[in-house]
Short mmCIF file of C-alpha atoms in Angstrom, two decimals:
data_model
loop_
_atom_site.label_atom_id
_atom_site.label_comp_id
_atom_site.label_asym_id
_atom_site.label_seq_id
_atom_site.Cartn_x
_atom_site.Cartn_y
_atom_site.Cartn_z
CA MET A 1 -130.69 -22.20 -126.13
CA SER A 2 -127.08 -21.28 -126.79
CA SER A 3 -126.11 -21.00 -130.41
CA GLN A 4 -122.39 -21.08 -129.70
CA HIS A 5 -120.23 -24.08 -130.46
CA THR A 6 -116.96 -24.88 -128.80
CA PRO A 7 -114.46 -25.31 -131.64
CA HIS A 8 -112.74 -28.65 -132.09
CA THR A 9 -109.04 -28.97 -131.74
CA SER A 10 -107.06 -31.24 -134.00
CA GLY A 11 -106.95 -33.93 -131.37
CA GLU A 12 -110.67 -34.03 -130.65
CA PRO A 13 -112.96 -36.55 -132.26
CA PRO A 14 -115.09 -34.96 -134.95
CA GLN A 15 -118.81 -35.08 -134.41
CA SER A 16 -121.29 -35.18 -137.23
CA PRO A 17 -124.55 -33.27 -136.89
CA ARG A 18 -127.56 -35.45 -136.31
CA ASN A 19 -130.48 -33.75 -137.97
CA GLY A 20 -133.45 -35.43 -139.60
CA GLY A 21 -132.59 -39.02 -140.45
CA ASP A 22 -128.84 -38.46 -140.04
CA GLY A 23 -128.42 -39.46 -136.41
CA LEU A 24 -129.91 -41.22 -133.43
CA GLN A 25 -133.44 -40.21 -132.51
CA ALA A 26 -135.25 -39.93 -129.19
CA GLY A 27 -137.31 -43.09 -129.62
CA LEU A 28 -137.13 -44.45 -126.06
CA LYS A 29 -139.98 -43.58 -123.70
CA ASN A 30 -139.61 -42.93 -119.99
CA ARG A 31 -141.10 -46.32 -119.12
CA HIS A 32 -138.56 -47.99 -121.43
CA LEU A 33 -135.64 -46.28 -119.70
CA SER A 34 -137.02 -47.01 -116.25
CA MET A 35 -137.23 -50.73 -117.00
CA ILE A 36 -133.87 -50.76 -118.80
CA ALA A 37 -132.34 -49.24 -115.66
CA ILE A 38 -134.05 -51.75 -113.37
CA GLY A 39 -133.50 -54.78 -115.58
CA GLY A 40 -129.94 -53.83 -116.46
CA VAL A 41 -128.62 -55.23 -113.19
CA ILE A 42 -130.54 -58.51 -113.52
CA GLY A 43 -128.63 -60.81 -115.82
CA ALA A 44 -128.89 -64.53 -116.43
CA GLY A 45 -125.79 -64.88 -114.23
CA LEU A 46 -127.93 -64.14 -111.18
CA PHE A 47 -130.17 -67.15 -111.84
CA VAL A 48 -127.56 -69.56 -113.18
CA GLY A 49 -124.11 -68.42 -112.07
CA SER A 50 -124.93 -67.71 -108.43
CA LYS A 51 -124.65 -71.41 -107.55
CA ALA A 52 -120.88 -71.30 -108.17
CA GLY A 53 -120.52 -68.39 -105.77
CA ILE A 54 -122.60 -70.11 -103.08
CA ALA A 55 -120.53 -73.28 -103.44
CA ASP A 56 -117.32 -71.28 -103.11
CA ALA A 57 -118.17 -68.92 -100.23
CA GLY A 58 -121.19 -70.47 -98.51
CA PRO A 59 -123.49 -67.94 -96.80
CA GLY A 60 -120.54 -65.52 -96.98
CA ILE A 61 -121.48 -65.02 -100.62
CA LEU A 62 -123.76 -62.31 -99.24
CA LEU A 63 -120.64 -60.30 -98.37
CA SER A 64 -119.23 -60.99 -101.84
CA TYR A 65 -122.37 -59.61 -103.46
CA ALA A 66 -122.39 -56.65 -101.06
CA LEU A 67 -118.76 -55.81 -101.87
CA ALA A 68 -119.28 -56.16 -105.62
CA GLY A 69 -122.52 -54.20 -105.36
CA LEU A 70 -120.77 -51.39 -103.48
CA LEU A 71 -118.18 -51.20 -106.25
CA VAL A 72 -120.89 -50.95 -108.90
CA VAL A 73 -122.80 -48.28 -106.93
CA LEU A 74 -119.68 -46.11 -106.68
CA VAL A 75 -118.75 -46.54 -110.34
CA MET A 76 -122.33 -45.83 -111.44
CA ARG A 77 -122.34 -42.69 -109.32
CA MET A 78 -119.24 -41.46 -111.14
CA LEU A 79 -120.62 -42.40 -114.54
CA GLY A 80 -123.95 -40.79 -113.68
CA GLU A 81 -122.20 -37.56 -112.76
CA MET A 82 -120.61 -37.35 -116.20
CA ALA A 83 -123.64 -38.65 -118.09
CA ALA A 84 -126.05 -36.21 -116.44
CA ALA A 85 -123.73 -33.34 -117.32
CA HIS A 86 -123.09 -34.53 -120.89
CA PRO A 87 -125.41 -37.30 -122.15
CA THR A 88 -123.99 -39.01 -125.24
CA SER A 89 -124.39 -42.32 -127.07
CA GLY A 90 -120.74 -43.16 -126.40
CA SER A 91 -121.05 -42.76 -122.61
CA PHE A 92 -117.80 -43.61 -120.80
CA SER A 93 -115.88 -44.11 -124.06
CA THR A 94 -116.60 -40.53 -125.07
CA TYR A 95 -115.72 -39.23 -121.61
CA ALA A 96 -112.43 -41.16 -121.68
CA ASP A 97 -111.80 -39.67 -125.11
CA HIS A 98 -111.95 -36.14 -123.75
CA ALA A 99 -110.65 -36.66 -120.23
CA LEU A 100 -107.74 -39.03 -120.89
CA GLY A 101 -107.06 -38.86 -124.64
CA ARG A 102 -108.11 -40.39 -127.94
CA TRP A 103 -106.22 -43.60 -127.13
CA ALA A 104 -108.38 -44.18 -124.05
CA GLY A 105 -111.71 -43.65 -125.77
CA PHE A 106 -110.68 -45.81 -128.72
CA THR A 107 -109.33 -48.64 -126.56
CA ILE A 108 -112.13 -48.89 -124.00
CA GLY A 109 -114.79 -48.40 -126.67
CA TRP A 110 -113.57 -51.32 -128.79
CA LEU A 111 -113.01 -53.54 -125.74
CA TYR A 112 -116.56 -52.85 -124.62
CA TRP A 113 -117.89 -53.64 -128.10
CA PHE A 114 -115.86 -56.87 -128.10
CA PHE A 115 -117.26 -57.85 -124.70
CA TRP A 116 -120.90 -57.45 -125.71
CA SER A 117 -120.37 -59.10 -129.08
CA VAL A 118 -119.06 -62.19 -127.29
CA VAL A 119 -122.01 -61.98 -124.88
CA LEU A 120 -124.32 -62.28 -127.91
CA ALA A 121 -122.89 -65.72 -128.63
CA VAL A 122 -123.05 -66.82 -124.99
CA GLU A 123 -126.66 -65.78 -124.53
CA ALA A 124 -127.80 -67.12 -127.91
CA THR A 125 -126.33 -70.50 -127.00
CA ALA A 126 -127.93 -70.44 -123.54
CA ALA A 127 -131.33 -69.61 -125.03
CA ALA A 128 -130.92 -72.38 -127.61
CA GLU A 129 -130.18 -74.95 -124.90
CA ILE A 130 -133.42 -74.12 -123.07
CA LEU A 131 -135.52 -74.05 -126.25
CA GLU A 132 -134.05 -77.32 -127.49
CA GLY A 133 -135.14 -78.93 -124.22
CA TRP A 134 -138.70 -77.84 -124.96
CA VAL A 135 -138.68 -78.63 -128.69
CA PRO A 136 -135.89 -81.20 -129.31
CA SER A 137 -136.92 -81.64 -132.97
CA VAL A 138 -135.20 -78.33 -133.74
CA PRO A 139 -131.41 -78.54 -133.38
CA GLN A 140 -129.66 -76.24 -130.96
CA TRP A 141 -127.91 -74.28 -133.71
CA GLY A 142 -131.31 -73.69 -135.33
CA TRP A 143 -132.68 -72.12 -132.16
CA ALA A 144 -129.55 -69.97 -131.76
CA LEU A 145 -129.92 -68.75 -135.34
CA LEU A 146 -133.63 -68.02 -134.87
CA VAL A 147 -133.10 -66.08 -131.64
CA MET A 148 -130.32 -63.99 -133.16
CA LEU A 149 -132.36 -63.21 -136.28
CA VAL A 150 -135.48 -62.20 -134.35
CA LEU A 151 -133.70 -59.84 -131.99
CA THR A 152 -131.57 -58.42 -134.80
CA GLY A 153 -134.78 -57.66 -136.67
CA THR A 154 -136.32 -55.84 -133.72
CA ASN A 155 -133.20 -53.71 -133.26
CA LEU A 156 -133.16 -52.87 -136.97
CA ILE A 157 -136.77 -51.66 -136.96
CA SER A 158 -136.29 -48.83 -134.46
CA VAL A 159 -134.87 -48.03 -131.05
CA GLY A 160 -138.46 -48.05 -129.83
CA SER A 161 -138.71 -51.74 -130.77
CA TYR A 162 -135.66 -52.51 -128.66
CA GLY A 163 -137.15 -50.49 -125.80
CA GLU A 164 -140.50 -52.27 -126.02
CA PHE A 165 -138.95 -55.75 -126.04
CA GLU A 166 -136.67 -54.85 -123.17
CA PHE A 167 -139.56 -53.35 -121.22
CA TRP A 168 -141.40 -56.68 -121.22
CA PHE A 169 -138.29 -58.84 -120.80
CA ALA A 170 -137.12 -56.79 -117.83
CA GLY A 171 -140.66 -56.68 -116.44
CA ILE A 172 -140.86 -60.47 -116.31
CA LYS A 173 -137.48 -60.67 -114.56
CA VAL A 174 -138.46 -58.06 -111.99
CA VAL A 175 -141.83 -59.67 -111.21
CA ALA A 176 -140.22 -63.11 -110.93
CA ILE A 177 -137.55 -61.98 -108.44
CA ILE A 178 -139.97 -59.94 -106.35
CA ALA A 179 -142.34 -62.93 -106.19
CA PHE A 180 -139.43 -65.23 -105.28
CA ILE A 181 -138.29 -62.92 -102.48
CA ALA A 182 -141.85 -62.49 -101.18
CA VAL A 183 -142.49 -66.25 -101.07
CA GLY A 184 -139.06 -66.83 -99.57
CA LEU A 185 -139.50 -64.30 -96.78
CA ILE A 186 -142.91 -65.73 -95.92
CA ALA A 187 -141.33 -69.18 -95.71
CA PHE A 188 -138.43 -67.78 -93.67
CA THR A 189 -140.87 -66.73 -90.94
CA GLY A 190 -142.28 -70.26 -90.74
CA LEU A 191 -145.59 -69.51 -92.45
CA PRO A 192 -146.88 -71.91 -95.15
CA PRO A 193 -145.53 -73.27 -97.43
CA ALA A 194 -142.68 -73.70 -94.87
CA ASP A 195 -143.19 -75.72 -91.70
CA HIS A 196 -140.89 -73.88 -89.28
CA PHE A 197 -139.02 -70.63 -88.69
CA ALA A 198 -135.72 -70.88 -90.54
CA GLY A 199 -133.86 -68.33 -88.44
CA ALA A 200 -130.09 -68.43 -88.71
CA GLU A 201 -129.67 -72.20 -88.75
CA ASN A 202 -128.60 -72.31 -92.41
CA LEU A 203 -126.56 -69.10 -92.15
CA THR A 204 -124.40 -70.26 -89.25
CA GLY A 205 -124.66 -74.05 -89.47
CA HIS A 206 -122.88 -76.39 -91.88
CA GLY A 207 -119.44 -74.99 -91.14
CA GLY A 208 -120.47 -71.47 -90.15
CA PHE A 209 -121.11 -68.27 -92.06
CA LEU A 210 -117.69 -68.53 -93.73
CA PRO A 211 -117.18 -72.29 -94.05
CA ASN A 212 -114.24 -71.87 -96.44
CA GLY A 213 -112.58 -69.00 -94.60
CA PRO A 214 -112.57 -65.21 -95.07
CA GLY A 215 -110.60 -65.50 -98.31
CA ALA A 216 -113.67 -67.08 -99.92
CA ILE A 217 -115.37 -63.68 -99.80
CA LEU A 218 -112.92 -62.35 -102.39
CA SER A 219 -113.04 -65.58 -104.39
CA GLY A 220 -116.80 -65.31 -104.43
CA MET A 221 -116.55 -61.69 -105.49
CA LEU A 222 -114.56 -62.72 -108.57
CA LEU A 223 -117.39 -65.09 -109.49
CA VAL A 224 -120.20 -62.56 -109.06
CA VAL A 225 -118.70 -59.18 -109.95
CA PHE A 226 -119.08 -59.64 -113.68
CA SER A 227 -122.78 -60.39 -113.36
CA PHE A 228 -123.25 -56.68 -112.60
CA MET A 229 -122.02 -55.68 -116.06
CA GLY A 230 -124.95 -54.03 -117.80
CA SER A 231 -125.92 -51.48 -115.17
CA GLU A 232 -124.20 -48.84 -117.32
CA ILE A 233 -126.44 -49.49 -120.35
CA VAL A 234 -128.95 -46.87 -119.28
CA THR A 235 -126.32 -44.12 -119.72
CA LEU A 236 -125.97 -45.10 -123.38
CA ALA A 237 -129.72 -45.49 -123.90
CA ALA A 238 -130.48 -42.13 -122.28
CA ALA A 239 -129.03 -40.35 -125.32
CA GLU A 240 -132.02 -41.67 -127.31
CA SER A 241 -134.62 -40.40 -124.87
CA PRO A 242 -136.49 -37.06 -124.76
CA ASN A 243 -134.96 -36.10 -121.41
CA PRO A 244 -131.60 -37.87 -120.96
CA VAL A 245 -130.45 -35.89 -117.92
CA THR A 246 -133.51 -36.80 -115.85
CA ALA A 247 -133.30 -40.43 -116.97
CA VAL A 248 -129.67 -40.73 -115.89
CA ARG A 249 -130.31 -39.03 -112.58
CA LYS A 250 -133.17 -41.42 -111.72
CA ALA A 251 -131.17 -44.49 -112.76
CA VAL A 252 -128.14 -43.54 -110.69
CA ASN A 253 -130.19 -42.66 -107.61
CA SER A 254 -132.01 -46.00 -107.72
CA VAL A 255 -129.01 -48.28 -108.27
CA ILE A 256 -128.53 -48.91 -104.53
CA TRP A 257 -131.99 -50.33 -103.89
CA ARG A 258 -131.94 -52.25 -107.18
CA ILE A 259 -128.77 -54.12 -106.23
CA GLY A 260 -129.88 -54.52 -102.64
CA LEU A 261 -133.27 -55.94 -103.56
CA PHE A 262 -132.60 -58.10 -106.58
CA TYR A 263 -129.17 -59.49 -105.75
CA ILE A 264 -128.64 -59.41 -102.01
CA GLY A 265 -132.33 -59.91 -101.23
CA SER A 266 -132.77 -62.99 -103.42
CA ILE A 267 -129.44 -64.56 -102.39
CA PHE A 268 -130.34 -64.02 -98.71
CA VAL A 269 -133.55 -65.99 -99.28
CA ILE A 270 -131.58 -68.86 -100.84
CA VAL A 271 -128.87 -69.25 -98.20
CA SER A 272 -131.41 -68.76 -95.40
CA LEU A 273 -133.85 -71.43 -96.56
CA LEU A 274 -131.33 -74.01 -97.79
CA PRO A 275 -127.97 -75.24 -96.48
CA TRP A 276 -125.29 -73.74 -98.73
CA ASP A 277 -123.91 -77.22 -99.41
CA ALA A 278 -127.27 -78.74 -100.35
CA LYS A 279 -126.88 -81.03 -103.33
CA ALA A 280 -129.98 -79.56 -104.98
CA ILE A 281 -128.28 -76.15 -105.32
CA ALA A 282 -125.48 -77.65 -107.39
CA THR A 283 -127.69 -79.93 -109.50
CA ASP A 284 -130.87 -77.91 -110.03
CA GLY A 285 -129.67 -74.37 -109.41
CA PRO A 286 -130.36 -72.28 -106.29
CA TYR A 287 -133.69 -70.79 -107.36
CA VAL A 288 -135.22 -74.06 -108.52
CA ALA A 289 -133.91 -75.78 -105.38
CA VAL A 290 -135.70 -73.29 -103.13
CA LEU A 291 -138.96 -73.51 -105.08
CA ASP A 292 -138.82 -77.33 -105.01
CA MET A 293 -138.17 -77.29 -101.26
CA LEU A 294 -141.30 -75.14 -100.85
CA ASP A 295 -143.27 -77.55 -103.05
CA ILE A 296 -144.01 -74.90 -105.64
CA PRO A 297 -145.46 -76.81 -108.63
CA TYR A 298 -143.58 -76.80 -111.94
CA ALA A 299 -140.64 -74.97 -110.30
CA GLY A 300 -138.17 -76.12 -112.96
CA THR A 301 -140.38 -75.01 -115.83
CA VAL A 302 -141.12 -71.68 -114.18
CA MET A 303 -137.42 -70.96 -113.72
CA ASP A 304 -136.65 -72.08 -117.27
CA VAL A 305 -139.09 -69.43 -118.50
CA VAL A 306 -137.56 -66.79 -116.24
CA VAL A 307 -133.99 -67.72 -117.20
CA LEU A 308 -134.93 -67.73 -120.90
CA THR A 309 -136.41 -64.27 -120.47
CA ALA A 310 -133.26 -63.07 -118.72
CA VAL A 311 -131.11 -64.56 -121.49
CA LEU A 312 -133.18 -62.93 -124.23
CA SER A 313 -133.10 -59.64 -122.34
CA CYS A 314 -129.31 -59.80 -122.07
CA LEU A 315 -128.99 -60.70 -125.74
CA ASN A 316 -131.33 -57.88 -126.76
CA SER A 317 -129.46 -55.34 -124.63
CA GLY A 318 -126.09 -56.71 -125.73
CA LEU A 319 -126.93 -56.15 -129.37
CA TYR A 320 -128.22 -52.67 -128.65
CA THR A 321 -125.21 -51.75 -126.51
CA ALA A 322 -122.61 -53.12 -128.92
CA SER A 323 -124.22 -51.33 -131.86
CA ARG A 324 -124.43 -47.98 -130.04
CA MET A 325 -120.80 -48.19 -128.99
CA ALA A 326 -119.86 -49.03 -132.58
CA TYR A 327 -121.97 -46.08 -133.73
CA SER A 328 -120.21 -43.74 -131.33
CA LEU A 329 -116.79 -45.01 -132.44
CA GLY A 330 -117.77 -44.47 -136.07
CA GLU A 331 -119.07 -40.99 -135.31
CA ARG A 332 -115.74 -40.13 -133.69
CA LYS A 333 -113.83 -41.61 -136.66
CA ASP A 334 -112.43 -44.42 -134.49
CA ALA A 335 -114.31 -47.01 -136.54
CA PRO A 336 -115.38 -47.20 -140.20
CA ALA A 337 -117.42 -44.13 -141.09
CA ALA A 338 -120.39 -46.33 -142.05
CA PHE A 339 -120.75 -47.30 -138.37
CA GLY A 340 -121.57 -43.69 -137.53
CA ARG A 341 -124.45 -43.36 -139.99
CA THR A 342 -128.13 -43.97 -139.36
CA ASN A 343 -131.14 -44.56 -141.57
CA SER A 344 -134.26 -42.40 -141.74
CA ARG A 345 -135.56 -44.00 -138.51
CA GLY A 346 -132.40 -43.12 -136.58
CA VAL A 347 -131.14 -46.73 -136.56
CA PRO A 348 -127.37 -47.35 -136.99
CA THR A 349 -127.94 -50.24 -139.40
CA VAL A 350 -124.33 -50.97 -140.28
CA ALA A 351 -123.25 -50.87 -136.63
CA ILE A 352 -125.99 -53.36 -135.72
CA LEU A 353 -125.16 -55.72 -138.58
CA ALA A 354 -121.44 -55.60 -137.83
CA SER A 355 -122.06 -56.38 -134.16
CA VAL A 356 -124.41 -59.27 -134.85
CA ALA A 357 -122.06 -60.61 -137.53
CA PHE A 358 -119.31 -60.96 -134.94
CA GLY A 359 -121.86 -62.62 -132.65
CA PHE A 360 -122.74 -65.13 -135.38
CA VAL A 361 -119.07 -65.92 -135.89
CA ALA A 362 -118.66 -66.48 -132.15
CA VAL A 363 -121.71 -68.78 -132.11
CA PHE A 364 -120.18 -70.73 -134.98
CA PHE A 365 -116.94 -71.20 -133.02
CA ASN A 366 -118.96 -72.25 -129.98
CA TYR A 367 -120.11 -75.29 -131.95
CA ILE A 368 -116.93 -76.21 -133.85
CA ALA A 369 -114.16 -75.02 -131.48
CA LYS A 370 -115.74 -74.66 -128.04
CA ASP A 371 -112.61 -75.58 -126.09
CA THR A 372 -110.19 -73.48 -128.14
CA VAL A 373 -111.36 -70.43 -130.08
CA PHE A 374 -114.59 -69.85 -128.16
CA GLU A 375 -112.89 -70.37 -124.81
CA PHE A 376 -110.29 -67.81 -125.85
CA LEU A 377 -113.05 -65.31 -126.72
CA LEU A 378 -114.67 -65.84 -123.32
CA ASN A 379 -111.47 -65.52 -121.32
CA SER A 380 -110.10 -62.58 -123.31
CA SER A 381 -113.25 -60.56 -122.62
CA GLY A 382 -113.62 -61.71 -119.02
CA ALA A 383 -111.91 -58.78 -117.31
CA VAL A 384 -113.25 -56.02 -119.57
CA ALA A 385 -115.77 -54.97 -116.89
CA LEU A 386 -112.93 -54.08 -114.53
CA PHE A 387 -111.13 -52.14 -117.27
CA VAL A 388 -114.32 -50.19 -118.04
CA TRP A 389 -114.86 -49.33 -114.37
CA LEU A 390 -111.25 -48.25 -113.95
CA VAL A 391 -111.48 -45.94 -116.97
CA ILE A 392 -114.74 -44.46 -115.66
CA CYS A 393 -113.01 -43.61 -112.37
CA ALA A 394 -110.00 -42.03 -114.07
CA SER A 395 -112.22 -40.04 -116.42
CA GLN A 396 -114.37 -38.74 -113.58
CA LEU A 397 -111.31 -37.46 -111.72
CA ARG A 398 -110.53 -35.11 -114.62
CA MET A 399 -114.04 -34.36 -115.82
CA ARG A 400 -115.26 -33.31 -112.36
CA ARG A 401 -112.62 -30.61 -112.02
CA ARG A 402 -113.35 -29.32 -115.50
CA ILE A 403 -117.10 -29.21 -115.00
CA GLU A 404 -116.74 -27.50 -111.62
CA ARG A 405 -114.51 -24.88 -113.21
CA GLU A 406 -116.51 -24.17 -116.36
CA THR A 407 -120.12 -25.39 -116.03
CA PRO A 408 -120.86 -26.11 -112.35
CA GLU A 409 -124.62 -25.87 -112.93
CA ARG A 410 -124.41 -29.16 -114.83
CA LEU A 411 -123.42 -31.11 -111.71
CA THR A 412 -126.94 -32.33 -110.99
CA VAL A 413 -125.47 -35.68 -109.90
CA ARG A 414 -122.36 -35.56 -107.70
CA MET A 415 -119.95 -38.29 -106.68
CA TRP A 416 -119.84 -38.61 -102.91
CA LEU A 417 -116.71 -37.43 -101.05
CA TYR A 418 -114.90 -36.49 -104.25
CA PRO A 419 -112.02 -37.11 -104.86
CA TYR A 420 -111.33 -39.41 -101.89
CA LEU A 421 -114.02 -41.97 -102.65
CA THR A 422 -113.02 -41.99 -106.31
CA TRP A 423 -109.45 -42.85 -105.36
CA ALA A 424 -110.70 -45.49 -102.91
CA THR A 425 -112.76 -47.06 -105.70
CA ILE A 426 -109.73 -47.09 -107.98
CA GLY A 427 -107.77 -48.80 -105.23
CA LEU A 428 -110.49 -51.45 -104.79
CA ILE A 429 -110.61 -52.17 -108.53
CA VAL A 430 -106.82 -52.45 -108.71
CA PHE A 431 -106.93 -54.79 -105.71
CA VAL A 432 -109.52 -57.01 -107.44
CA ILE A 433 -107.38 -57.06 -110.60
CA GLY A 434 -104.36 -58.07 -108.55
CA TYR A 435 -106.33 -60.72 -106.67
CA MET A 436 -107.42 -62.26 -109.97
CA PHE A 437 -103.79 -63.24 -110.56
CA THR A 438 -103.95 -65.45 -107.45
CA ASP A 439 -106.91 -67.43 -108.83
CA ASP A 440 -106.33 -69.99 -111.58
CA ASP A 441 -109.36 -69.08 -113.68
CA GLY A 442 -109.04 -65.40 -112.87
CA ARG A 443 -105.36 -65.40 -113.86
CA THR A 444 -106.17 -66.82 -117.30
CA GLN A 445 -108.93 -64.27 -117.87
CA MET A 446 -106.78 -61.36 -116.74
CA ILE A 447 -103.73 -62.32 -118.82
CA LEU A 448 -105.76 -62.85 -121.99
CA SER A 449 -107.85 -59.73 -121.41
CA LEU A 450 -104.70 -57.66 -120.88
CA ALA A 451 -103.24 -59.13 -124.08
CA VAL A 452 -106.30 -58.14 -126.11
CA ALA A 453 -106.34 -54.71 -124.46
CA ALA A 454 -102.68 -54.24 -125.41
CA VAL A 455 -103.42 -55.14 -129.04
CA VAL A 456 -106.31 -52.64 -129.18
CA LEU A 457 -104.17 -49.96 -127.50
CA VAL A 458 -101.39 -50.45 -130.04
CA ALA A 459 -103.97 -50.25 -132.85
CA SER A 460 -105.20 -46.99 -131.36
CA LEU A 461 -101.73 -45.47 -131.20
CA ILE A 462 -100.90 -46.57 -134.75
CA THR A 463 -104.21 -45.29 -136.10
CA HIS A 464 -103.96 -41.86 -134.54
CA ARG A 465 -100.24 -41.50 -135.29
CA GLY A 466 -100.99 -42.32 -138.93
CA ARG A 467 -103.64 -39.64 -139.04
CA ARG A 468 -101.32 -37.02 -137.57
CA GLY A 469 -98.57 -38.05 -139.94
CA ALA A 470 -100.90 -37.71 -142.91
CA GLY A 471 -102.00 -34.33 -141.65
CA ALA A 472 -105.62 -35.42 -141.56
CA ALA A 473 -107.94 -32.48 -141.12
CA VAL A 474 -110.54 -32.53 -138.41
CA VAL A 475 -114.00 -31.35 -139.34
CA ALA A 476 -115.16 -28.56 -137.07
CA PRO A 477 -118.84 -27.89 -136.43
CA GLU A 478 -120.53 -25.44 -138.72
CA GLY A 479 -119.82 -21.89 -137.63
CA ALA A 480 -116.77 -22.79 -135.56
CA GLU A 481 -113.46 -21.05 -136.04
CA PRO A 482 -110.59 -23.36 -137.03
CA GLN A 483 -108.07 -24.12 -134.33
CA GLY A 484 -104.39 -24.74 -134.55
CA LYS A 485 -103.01 -28.23 -134.26
CA GLY A 486 -101.81 -29.62 -131.00
CA PRO A 487 -102.38 -32.27 -128.40
CA GLN A 488 -105.26 -30.46 -126.71
CA ALA A 489 -107.75 -33.30 -127.03
CA ALA A 490 -107.16 -34.76 -123.63
CA GLY A 491 -107.69 -31.35 -122.09
CA ALA A 492 -110.63 -30.27 -124.22
CA SER A 493 -112.79 -27.92 -122.23
CA VAL A 494 -116.37 -28.52 -121.25
CA PRO A 495 -118.65 -26.34 -123.39
CA GLU A 496 -120.80 -23.45 -122.30
CA PRO A 497 -123.99 -24.23 -120.35
CA ALA A 498 -127.27 -24.64 -122.18
CA ALA A 499 -130.82 -25.73 -121.37
CA GLU A 500 -131.17 -29.30 -120.15
CA ALA A 501 -133.22 -30.37 -123.17
CA ASP A 502 -130.45 -29.03 -125.40
CA ALA A 503 -127.51 -30.41 -123.44
CA VAL A 504 -124.07 -29.86 -124.83
CA ASP A 505 -121.85 -32.91 -124.98
CA ALA A 506 -118.22 -33.05 -123.98
CA ALA A 507 -117.11 -32.43 -127.55
CA GLY A 508 -118.91 -29.13 -127.62
CA GLU A 509 -121.95 -29.95 -129.76
CA PRO A 510 -125.51 -29.31 -128.61
CA GLU A 511 -127.27 -32.58 -127.85
CA SER A 512 -130.28 -31.46 -129.89
CA SER A 513 -128.15 -31.42 -133.03
CA ARG A 514 -127.03 -34.98 -132.32
CA ARG A 515 -130.52 -36.53 -132.37
#
């Protein structure tokens, strides 16, 4: 294990040592991370939101999912390359910090926190709607409060509690989709419970494969692309595992089959067994409609349970993800210092409470100002996924060159056809952003999201300019020689190589000292 530290420059975010109870701890087991990686791509949007995409693009929604899935695979490959080389709780925000500058890490980190804090309100409300249908004597707001309190409590206990809950939540989602696909494929061949071979009649009939024209593929992509948000969670969670590099490598290598199976596989079953314009898809939802068509008993109740599980999983992961990003921002002095502290169990208590507090406020607005304040929160966070993916691409362009130059042995995961495929991915993301301006709903989301991003960016510039003006000192790691001031942060070098279990992060601190 290397005992050397790379000194911090005045522009680099200070990192506090994480020894004993002062820092995150490796409380996630391998089975937790495996299920977090698998379940991270299965959100409630797959079960509920897919009907809008089918209605918009018909069977061509398969191409929309394939295109969006390809984008996610490429972005995850880039993120995996950086995360395997330098696992850290801040993930892409930390990499942006060092590759692009403090402004980038600050801005994308807070936007990501904002996105997941709003998701808390959305998922809590969705869970409350299902639970109220089962037990109408409890008001919807009561269920939302109960769900938020329970999952906040589990996250406050330990990271292992989050991992255990997510293991079972994700497990139910995975089993449900695999069973759905299996039953659907059996029915597709004409075996019971179906009465004939479906073939391509529903894929090419009812107006053809693209009943609304080729442009519907891109329109459908806008509807489904944001349902993939969450696949990056494993790169944050890996920092709290015994072997983060291996965990990241496995997650990145498996992302192709996960998207292919869970998204494209299940949607293929739907549009193959039912006409895309079937009324039942719009009224009951695509999954319930298929199960009803196959005479599966209690189909609606079964899907309610699965959707509730997916919602709770998303809420649980959203709280975890928001709190870890807040923790990383606090650790880098881009958020209140209290955010970057942990208790004796390695839990960032203040970061969790701050994240859930914003979620509670958003839930409150969902009930008293649904069409104004809450709608603004939804729209202003709607394009954050694209911003995050764009920053990941830009960061990887710089980080790859630096790692190749200074620590090439850390490139255990490599982006394909670098840098050409990275630039192609950037071009695709920019194209999607531009296309959103041609869609009424997409235009609103993009304009409001850009406005919020601009506000956060200005806050970043003011904050860091104020610190430079005040001559704020940056704390260097123990044993490091002080450096002169200067704008070297964006070009901070990758530290010296060390053993995998003692990985050095991009700021130059051994990962073992950060647990």
